[in-house]
Amino acid sequence: MIDRTHALQRFSFRFPSDVRRLVAPAVIILGLVLPLKVSGDENVPCGGPFPFFVDGLKAEALASGFDQPAVEEFFAGVVHDPDTIRRDRAQGIFRKSFIEFSKLVMAEYRIVQGAKFEKDHSSVFDRVEDVYGVQRGVLLSFLALETDFGLVQGDHNTLNSLVTLSHDCRRPGLFRPHIFAALELFRRGDFDPAGTVGAWAGEIGMIQMLPSDILEYGQDGDGDGRVDLKSSTWDALMTAGRVLHELGWEPNQPWLVEVIVPRSLDWSETGLGHEKTVAEWMDLGVRLRTDQRLDSSLTASILLPHGRFGPAFFALDNFRLYFEWNRSFVYATTSAFFATLLSGSPMYLDGSAPPPLAEDEIRRLQESLRSRGHDVGAVDGIVGSRTRSAVQAEQVRHGLPADAWPTLELLDLLS
């Protein structure tokens, strides 16, 4: 299971804003006002003594229409989970480069497992393709990276994790709505506050979905009257197909295709911010690596995860939806490529890319980019999409090959 919560799904279950205003950022107990902190995230209450924070959640639940017995039962056993906080602070796997990360997770055993899983559940994949147009390789990749095809779904109490991360003031606005979504699932009989377990960040089931997303997109694929993403392959895959469909997946269209790029290419035209038709790229000398057929009228970007000397891909419209599932550049690209590998494409060509910068060097580069007005997001030592865009802009400004790959040469120029 991959730690991926700095890039959780964008969907969330929200109560009306006037209900939120009913819950002040303080809890009154026996006449004492016990203040909570207020995060910068939409003025979301957070912090303070944990029991009083839970009392604030109860008050919000009651104000939004949940009945008191259900609220009391739901929150009865909730406790702070320090391991959730520890894991939230230690997501170092996303600091790996695409080649490092992808070769780590695209292990041979996952390829073997994937072939067996596809064979065992072929009728489910057929149904998802028929209804939503989402190819089986795409679904297999998500299953592989998220939970090893359902084998590793996590062992953290989901409610404890969600309340702990909402109490923490780092990103409370991201997690708080999912507490009330879980409460709604509990009211419907689909969530056990004491027994539901999953990932440390509150995700549940084979495809690791948060409660709000389960409420909105959950599918009863097997027709038993319940949405069970933990043990029903039909429910899990039909739900995943629906999520991608709702995001705008173009039915039965490609997402990532490996290409060979000429050394004469204008590197400043590469990256997700630049698009041409496949025909236009081919006029510039770009070629498909394999003999697969690709509609020349499709729009694509040239993606260079390791710069001009590493692997190269056509990133098509469906590829962009991977960032809605997970906003990590490395995770999204790995998941997309693994989907092509599980669909029968060969392993990508490594090329001869120089090694990535060390984490402290990337932080220094991000600081320099930020000081020049670039939005790189957090200075975290991770080469994400915003850092890559800023690198490319500075490469153009300094007359360097603008392939968005951070180098010591650029770091020295900006230092």
Short mmCIF file of C-alpha atoms in Angstrom, two decimals, residues 21 30 39 44 52 56 77 93 106 152 191 203 208 223 230 236 257 263 290 315 322 338 348 350 377 390 403 406-407:
data_model
loop_
_atom_site.label_atom_id
_atom_site.label_comp_id
_atom_site.label_asym_id
_atom_site.label_seq_id
_atom_site.Cartn_x
_atom_site.Cartn_y
_atom_site.Cartn_z
CA ARG A 21 -20.69 28.43 11.35
CA LEU A 30 -19.02 23.27 32.59
CA SER A 39 -6.22 26.53 10.85
CA VAL A 44 -11.35 24.91 10.30
CA PHE A 52 -12.79 18.65 23.78
CA GLY A 56 -16.80 19.94 18.99
CA GLY A 77 -14.52 4.79 21.36
CA ILE A 93 8.80 7.47 -0.81
CA MET A 106 6.36 -2.45 -10.50
CA VAL A 152 -2.87 -5.15 1.98
CA PHE A 191 -19.52 1.74 8.61
CA GLU A 203 -8.89 5.32 3.05
CA GLN A 208 -8.48 2.96 -0.96
CA GLY A 223 -26.19 -6.58 -6.25
CA LYS A 230 -13.11 -4.21 1.27
CA ALA A 236 -14.54 -2.09 -5.76
CA VAL A 257 2.22 5.89 -24.81
CA ARG A 263 17.57 15.16 -30.14
CA THR A 290 6.01 0.14 -30.60
CA ALA A 315 0.65 12.02 -22.29
CA TYR A 322 -4.37 10.41 -12.82
CA PHE A 338 2.18 0.44 -14.93
CA TYR A 348 10.13 1.60 -20.82
CA ASP A 350 15.70 3.86 -19.25
CA GLY A 377 4.38 24.66 -3.54
CA ALA A 390 9.57 26.41 -12.61
CA ASP A 403 13.47 19.61 -20.39
CA PRO A 406 16.72 19.69 -12.29
CA THR A 407 20.50 19.67 -12.67
#
